[in-house]
Amino acid sequence: MKPFDSSSAVSFGRHETFTLRFGWLTKGFKAWCEDSSIFEKDDATVVLGVGKNMVHAIRYWLIACQILKANKHTLISTELGKRLFDIEDGYDPYLEDDATIWLLHWLIASNAENATSFFWFFNLFHKPEFTQKELFEALQVFVHENISSRVASNTLKSDITLMLRTFEPTIDFKKTPIEEGLDSPLAILGLINEIGNSKYHESKRENRWNIPVVSFSYAILEVFKLFQLPNLPIEQLMNSDGFYAAPGAVYRLNEEGLLDRLEEMIAWLPGVFEIRETAGIHQLYKLKQIEPLDVLDKYYEESNESQLVEIKA
């Protein structure tokens, strides 16, 4: 989780106009593990089997998804990257579990430093229905008012176009396996949709009962880890203050949906959280020490065990 800070790094247009694709994180992480300087080498196009611009795009998405992080002139792996994408021991290197895709969405939309437009849209843009032109103009205003460095209009337009392509499905999932299309894996989440054949798009707050408990729990725990507080107001988890990502906003949850997901998390992690009302304000209390990565271990290990039981049966 990387909060927005107008005085520090922001990032626009680094994706080379390519959306995140199935297989890119796996392919890129594997290549980096074998050669940590792969993205700077002339033969990267051969190793990765893509064009030069796509090499840059793969590198960008690995950073935006917080799988790798830039450290001066080198890239280093995050612990999350190792646990998810290690080819031998990773929990889900091939994105076979929807929970991983929901988690990647949180990692992008909470990354104000490396995916600024995505952070802005999911945390600060509140219109449920909009045109592409309205999105661009709103992002322009945000950049003008909050970012000192100049960002070209064409770069912002590119970010808006790319974001819609990233989240809006273009293929019929019932007829075509998504791996065979060019859609981003994030398109299966249903967080942004085109309204019929019109120029309007929608991104509405809903209950979203299908959000996996692990993806939601990871986001909640990241917020607690950032603030280092024993309790947080439900409102703070619902809406962003402009600097920090809020799980309710990022996952496009309405109030009922957020409370439902919190109750589900409390049941899944017994003894870790509880909701109390203090001075008329509902707050989520964290009762014991637990790290965001701990819930990934719990979920994927339980998932692997259940799969083994099914195989034996």
Short mmCIF file of C-alpha atoms in Angstrom, two decimals:
data_model
loop_
_atom_site.label_atom_id
_atom_site.label_comp_id
_atom_site.label_asym_id
_atom_site.label_seq_id
_atom_site.Cartn_x
_atom_site.Cartn_y
_atom_site.Cartn_z
CA MET A 1 0.00 0.00 0.00
CA LYS A 2 1.54 3.28 -1.12
CA PRO A 3 -0.42 6.42 -0.10
CA PHE A 4 -0.72 9.49 -2.29
CA ASP A 5 1.82 12.19 -1.57
CA SER A 6 1.94 15.14 -3.96
CA SER A 7 5.54 15.86 -2.97
CA SER A 8 6.81 12.35 -3.75
CA ALA A 9 6.72 10.09 -6.80
CA VAL A 10 3.68 9.69 -9.01
CA SER A 11 3.38 7.69 -12.20
CA PHE A 12 1.42 8.21 -15.40
CA GLY A 13 1.65 6.51 -18.79
CA ARG A 14 4.32 3.94 -17.92
CA HIS A 15 2.24 1.05 -19.25
CA GLU A 16 3.14 1.71 -22.92
CA THR A 17 -0.67 1.53 -23.60
CA PHE A 18 -0.72 -2.23 -22.87
CA THR A 19 -3.16 -3.59 -20.31
CA LEU A 20 -2.11 -6.27 -17.87
CA ARG A 21 -2.49 -9.66 -19.60
CA PHE A 22 -2.79 -13.22 -18.37
CA GLY A 23 0.63 -14.77 -18.09
CA TRP A 24 2.60 -11.52 -18.01
CA LEU A 25 3.25 -11.45 -14.26
CA THR A 26 4.21 -15.12 -14.26
CA LYS A 27 6.43 -14.79 -17.31
CA GLY A 28 8.03 -11.56 -16.11
CA PHE A 29 8.66 -12.75 -12.56
CA LYS A 30 10.16 -16.03 -13.76
CA ALA A 31 12.48 -14.21 -16.19
CA TRP A 32 13.52 -11.76 -13.45
CA CYS A 33 14.27 -14.64 -11.03
CA GLU A 34 16.58 -16.14 -13.62
CA ASP A 35 18.20 -12.81 -14.50
CA SER A 36 17.48 -9.73 -12.37
CA SER A 37 18.65 -7.39 -15.15
CA ILE A 38 16.50 -9.01 -17.86
CA PHE A 39 14.40 -5.90 -18.53
CA GLU A 40 17.49 -3.87 -19.43
CA LYS A 41 18.97 -6.46 -21.79
CA ASP A 42 18.77 -6.48 -25.57
CA ASP A 43 17.60 -10.08 -25.66
CA ALA A 44 14.63 -9.45 -23.32
CA THR A 45 12.30 -9.55 -26.33
CA VAL A 46 13.55 -13.05 -27.16
CA VAL A 47 13.43 -14.33 -23.58
CA LEU A 48 9.94 -12.95 -22.93
CA GLY A 49 8.66 -13.58 -26.44
CA VAL A 50 7.15 -10.09 -26.84
CA GLY A 51 7.99 -6.79 -28.51
CA LYS A 52 10.22 -4.13 -26.96
CA ASN A 53 7.33 -1.96 -25.75
CA MET A 54 5.69 -5.00 -24.18
CA VAL A 55 8.91 -5.71 -22.26
CA HIS A 56 8.58 -2.26 -20.68
CA ALA A 57 4.88 -2.90 -20.03
CA ILE A 58 5.54 -6.21 -18.26
CA ARG A 59 8.13 -4.51 -16.07
CA TYR A 60 5.65 -1.74 -15.28
CA TRP A 61 2.83 -4.11 -14.31
CA LEU A 62 5.12 -6.13 -12.04
CA ILE A 63 5.87 -2.89 -10.17
CA ALA A 64 2.28 -1.59 -10.24
CA CYS A 65 1.07 -4.93 -8.80
CA GLN A 66 3.77 -4.69 -6.09
CA ILE A 67 5.32 -7.98 -7.17
CA LEU A 68 8.65 -6.25 -7.81
CA LYS A 69 9.80 -2.88 -6.55
CA ALA A 70 12.33 -0.47 -7.95
CA ASN A 71 15.35 0.08 -5.70
CA LYS A 72 17.45 2.87 -7.23
CA HIS A 73 18.66 1.29 -10.48
CA THR A 74 17.66 -2.29 -9.73
CA LEU A 75 14.52 -4.32 -9.15
CA ILE A 76 13.98 -6.45 -6.06
CA SER A 77 11.22 -8.89 -5.25
CA THR A 78 8.62 -8.19 -2.60
CA GLU A 79 7.77 -10.95 -0.15
CA LEU A 80 4.28 -10.94 -1.64
CA GLY A 81 5.75 -11.51 -5.10
CA LYS A 82 7.73 -14.51 -3.90
CA ARG A 83 4.77 -16.10 -2.13
CA LEU A 84 2.39 -15.70 -5.05
CA PHE A 85 4.52 -16.09 -8.17
CA ASP A 86 7.47 -18.34 -7.37
CA ILE A 87 7.19 -20.99 -10.09
CA GLU A 88 8.13 -23.85 -7.76
CA ASP A 89 6.45 -22.86 -4.50
CA GLY A 90 4.20 -19.88 -5.31
CA TYR A 91 0.61 -20.02 -4.16
CA ASP A 92 -0.94 -19.04 -7.49
CA PRO A 93 1.62 -18.12 -10.20
CA TYR A 94 -0.85 -18.78 -13.03
CA LEU A 95 -3.79 -16.77 -11.62
CA GLU A 96 -6.02 -19.82 -11.36
CA ASP A 97 -7.81 -18.50 -8.25
CA ASP A 98 -10.08 -15.45 -8.54
CA ALA A 99 -8.93 -14.40 -5.07
CA THR A 100 -5.51 -13.62 -6.53
CA ILE A 101 -7.04 -11.37 -9.18
CA TRP A 102 -9.10 -9.47 -6.59
CA LEU A 103 -5.91 -9.10 -4.56
CA LEU A 104 -4.02 -7.74 -7.57
CA HIS A 105 -6.76 -5.15 -8.01
CA TRP A 106 -6.23 -3.93 -4.45
CA LEU A 107 -2.46 -3.86 -4.95
CA ILE A 108 -2.81 -1.67 -8.05
CA ALA A 109 -5.54 0.65 -6.77
CA SER A 110 -3.76 1.21 -3.44
CA ASN A 111 -0.47 2.01 -5.20
CA ALA A 112 -0.62 5.78 -5.60
CA GLU A 113 3.09 5.98 -6.37
CA ASN A 114 3.19 3.62 -9.34
CA ALA A 115 -0.43 3.56 -10.55
CA THR A 116 -1.61 7.08 -9.77
CA SER A 117 -4.55 7.19 -12.19
CA PHE A 118 -5.90 3.88 -10.87
CA PHE A 119 -5.53 5.10 -7.27
CA TRP A 120 -7.33 8.33 -8.16
CA PHE A 121 -10.22 6.62 -9.94
CA PHE A 122 -11.02 4.00 -7.32
CA ASN A 123 -10.45 6.20 -4.28
CA LEU A 124 -11.36 9.72 -5.34
CA PHE A 125 -13.70 9.60 -8.34
CA HIS A 126 -17.26 9.11 -7.11
CA LYS A 127 -19.62 9.39 -10.08
CA PRO A 128 -21.32 6.02 -10.66
CA GLU A 129 -21.93 6.79 -14.35
CA PHE A 130 -19.61 8.78 -16.60
CA THR A 131 -18.20 9.26 -20.07
CA GLN A 132 -14.57 8.86 -21.02
CA LYS A 133 -14.42 12.62 -21.57
CA GLU A 134 -15.72 13.29 -18.04
CA LEU A 135 -13.11 10.94 -16.61
CA PHE A 136 -10.31 12.68 -18.47
CA GLU A 137 -11.45 16.15 -17.40
CA ALA A 138 -11.79 15.08 -13.75
CA LEU A 139 -8.32 13.52 -13.78
CA GLN A 140 -6.93 16.72 -15.35
CA VAL A 141 -8.38 18.78 -12.51
CA PHE A 142 -6.94 16.39 -9.89
CA VAL A 143 -3.47 16.55 -11.43
CA HIS A 144 -3.59 20.35 -11.79
CA GLU A 145 -4.64 20.84 -8.16
CA ASN A 146 -2.48 18.19 -6.49
CA ILE A 147 0.64 17.49 -8.53
CA SER A 148 3.35 20.08 -9.05
CA SER A 149 5.02 18.46 -12.04
CA ARG A 150 3.45 18.87 -15.46
CA VAL A 151 1.70 15.85 -16.95
CA ALA A 152 0.85 15.97 -20.65
CA SER A 153 -2.84 15.78 -21.59
CA ASN A 154 -2.16 12.94 -24.02
CA THR A 155 -0.59 10.93 -21.19
CA LEU A 156 -3.68 11.38 -19.03
CA LYS A 157 -5.94 10.45 -21.95
CA SER A 158 -3.85 7.33 -22.46
CA ASP A 159 -4.24 6.40 -18.80
CA ILE A 160 -8.03 6.78 -18.95
CA THR A 161 -8.31 4.71 -22.13
CA LEU A 162 -6.03 2.06 -20.68
CA MET A 163 -7.96 1.88 -17.41
CA LEU A 164 -11.28 1.33 -19.15
CA ARG A 165 -9.72 -1.38 -21.34
CA THR A 166 -8.19 -2.98 -18.24
CA PHE A 167 -11.48 -3.37 -16.39
CA GLU A 168 -14.13 -3.63 -19.10
CA PRO A 169 -14.58 -7.05 -20.72
CA THR A 170 -14.55 -7.14 -24.52
CA ILE A 171 -15.13 -10.86 -25.00
CA ASP A 172 -17.99 -13.20 -24.14
CA PHE A 173 -16.58 -15.25 -21.25
CA LYS A 174 -19.23 -17.92 -21.78
CA LYS A 175 -17.99 -18.61 -25.29
CA THR A 176 -14.31 -17.70 -25.18
CA PRO A 177 -11.79 -18.60 -22.47
CA ILE A 178 -10.33 -15.32 -21.26
CA GLU A 179 -6.79 -16.61 -21.77
CA GLU A 180 -7.53 -16.73 -25.51
CA GLY A 181 -8.62 -13.11 -25.66
CA LEU A 182 -6.74 -9.91 -25.04
CA ASP A 183 -8.72 -8.90 -21.99
CA SER A 184 -6.96 -8.11 -18.75
CA PRO A 185 -7.61 -10.60 -15.93
CA LEU A 186 -9.09 -7.64 -14.02
CA ALA A 187 -11.95 -7.53 -16.53
CA ILE A 188 -13.59 -10.52 -14.82
CA LEU A 189 -14.16 -8.50 -11.63
CA GLY A 190 -17.02 -6.41 -13.04
CA LEU A 191 -15.84 -3.19 -11.40
CA ILE A 192 -16.24 -1.04 -14.53
CA ASN A 193 -18.74 -1.74 -17.28
CA GLU A 194 -19.81 -0.13 -20.51
CA ILE A 195 -23.52 0.73 -20.48
CA GLY A 196 -24.97 -1.02 -23.51
CA ASN A 197 -23.59 0.46 -26.71
CA SER A 198 -23.62 4.00 -25.39
CA LYS A 199 -20.65 6.23 -24.60
CA TYR A 200 -21.37 5.88 -20.88
CA HIS A 201 -19.58 3.65 -18.40
CA GLU A 202 -20.52 2.69 -14.86
CA SER A 203 -18.67 1.78 -11.69
CA LYS A 204 -21.23 1.47 -8.92
CA ARG A 205 -20.96 0.62 -5.26
CA GLU A 206 -22.71 -2.68 -4.60
CA ASN A 207 -22.77 -5.48 -2.03
CA ARG A 208 -20.31 -7.55 -4.12
CA TRP A 209 -20.81 -10.80 -2.20
CA ASN A 210 -18.32 -12.48 -4.57
CA ILE A 211 -15.23 -10.71 -3.18
CA PRO A 212 -13.08 -13.49 -1.67
CA VAL A 213 -12.61 -13.08 2.08
CA VAL A 214 -8.81 -13.35 1.79
CA SER A 215 -8.54 -10.48 -0.70
CA PHE A 216 -10.72 -8.26 1.46
CA SER A 217 -8.95 -9.27 4.69
CA TYR A 218 -5.54 -8.54 3.16
CA ALA A 219 -6.67 -5.00 2.30
CA ILE A 220 -8.06 -4.37 5.79
CA LEU A 221 -4.86 -5.60 7.41
CA GLU A 222 -2.73 -3.39 5.15
CA VAL A 223 -4.71 -0.35 6.31
CA PHE A 224 -4.21 -1.33 9.97
CA LYS A 225 -0.50 -1.93 9.37
CA LEU A 226 -0.10 1.50 7.80
CA PHE A 227 -1.84 3.40 10.60
CA GLN A 228 -0.46 1.29 13.48
CA LEU A 229 -3.67 1.76 15.49
CA PRO A 230 -5.71 -0.79 17.47
CA ASN A 231 -8.99 0.39 15.99
CA LEU A 232 -10.25 2.31 12.96
CA PRO A 233 -13.64 3.91 12.20
CA ILE A 234 -15.74 1.95 9.70
CA GLU A 235 -16.03 5.19 7.73
CA GLN A 236 -12.26 5.22 7.23
CA LEU A 237 -12.45 1.74 5.73
CA MET A 238 -15.36 2.82 3.53
CA ASN A 239 -14.07 6.05 1.98
CA SER A 240 -10.63 7.36 1.14
CA ASP A 241 -9.41 10.63 2.63
CA GLY A 242 -7.51 11.36 -0.58
CA PHE A 243 -4.19 10.08 0.70
CA TYR A 244 -4.85 6.48 1.72
CA ALA A 245 -6.71 3.79 -0.17
CA ALA A 246 -9.92 2.53 1.43
CA PRO A 247 -11.04 -1.08 0.90
CA GLY A 248 -14.68 -0.03 0.56
CA ALA A 249 -13.84 2.41 -2.21
CA VAL A 250 -11.34 0.20 -4.04
CA TYR A 251 -13.67 -2.80 -4.02
CA ARG A 252 -16.67 -0.58 -4.89
CA LEU A 253 -18.66 -1.67 -1.84
CA ASN A 254 -21.79 0.02 -0.56
CA GLU A 255 -22.29 0.33 3.21
CA GLU A 256 -24.20 -2.95 3.48
CA GLY A 257 -21.58 -4.72 1.41
CA LEU A 258 -18.72 -3.43 3.55
CA LEU A 259 -20.43 -4.55 6.77
CA ASP A 260 -21.22 -7.95 5.24
CA ARG A 261 -17.59 -8.42 4.18
CA LEU A 262 -16.38 -7.34 7.63
CA GLU A 263 -18.67 -9.89 9.31
CA GLU A 264 -17.42 -12.57 6.94
CA MET A 265 -13.81 -11.64 7.76
CA ILE A 266 -14.50 -11.69 11.51
CA ALA A 267 -15.94 -15.21 11.19
CA TRP A 268 -13.01 -16.38 9.04
CA LEU A 269 -10.42 -14.96 11.45
CA PRO A 270 -11.93 -15.76 14.87
CA GLY A 271 -10.56 -13.71 17.73
CA VAL A 272 -8.74 -11.26 15.46
CA PHE A 273 -11.35 -8.54 14.85
CA GLU A 274 -14.59 -7.25 16.29
CA ILE A 275 -16.88 -4.31 15.61
CA ARG A 276 -17.76 -2.02 18.53
CA GLU A 277 -19.67 1.22 18.84
CA THR A 278 -17.78 3.93 20.67
CA ALA A 279 -19.33 7.37 21.22
CA GLY A 280 -21.83 6.65 18.48
CA ILE A 281 -19.12 5.70 15.98
CA HIS A 282 -18.80 2.14 14.70
CA GLN A 283 -15.19 1.02 14.75
CA LEU A 284 -13.29 -2.11 13.79
CA TYR A 285 -10.95 -3.30 16.53
CA LYS A 286 -7.92 -5.49 15.88
CA LEU A 287 -7.51 -7.78 18.89
CA LYS A 288 -4.32 -9.68 18.10
CA GLN A 289 -1.21 -9.30 15.97
CA ILE A 290 -1.59 -10.66 12.47
CA GLU A 291 0.15 -9.61 9.27
CA PRO A 292 -1.43 -9.23 5.79
CA LEU A 293 0.76 -12.07 4.48
CA ASP A 294 -0.54 -14.34 7.26
CA VAL A 295 -4.02 -14.40 5.72
CA LEU A 296 -2.54 -15.36 2.35
CA ASP A 297 -0.78 -18.30 4.01
CA LYS A 298 -4.02 -19.34 5.71
CA TYR A 299 -6.17 -19.10 2.58
CA TYR A 300 -3.89 -20.74 0.03
CA GLU A 301 -2.80 -23.51 2.38
CA GLU A 302 -6.44 -24.30 3.19
CA SER A 303 -7.23 -24.20 -0.52
CA ASN A 304 -4.40 -26.61 -1.33
CA GLU A 305 -5.53 -28.97 1.42
CA SER A 306 -9.10 -29.02 0.13
CA GLN A 307 -7.85 -29.74 -3.39
CA LEU A 308 -5.81 -32.69 -2.09
CA VAL A 309 -8.89 -34.05 -0.32
CA GLU A 310 -10.88 -33.79 -3.56
CA ILE A 311 -8.14 -35.60 -5.49
CA LYS A 312 -8.02 -38.43 -2.95
CA ALA A 313 -11.80 -38.72 -3.01
#
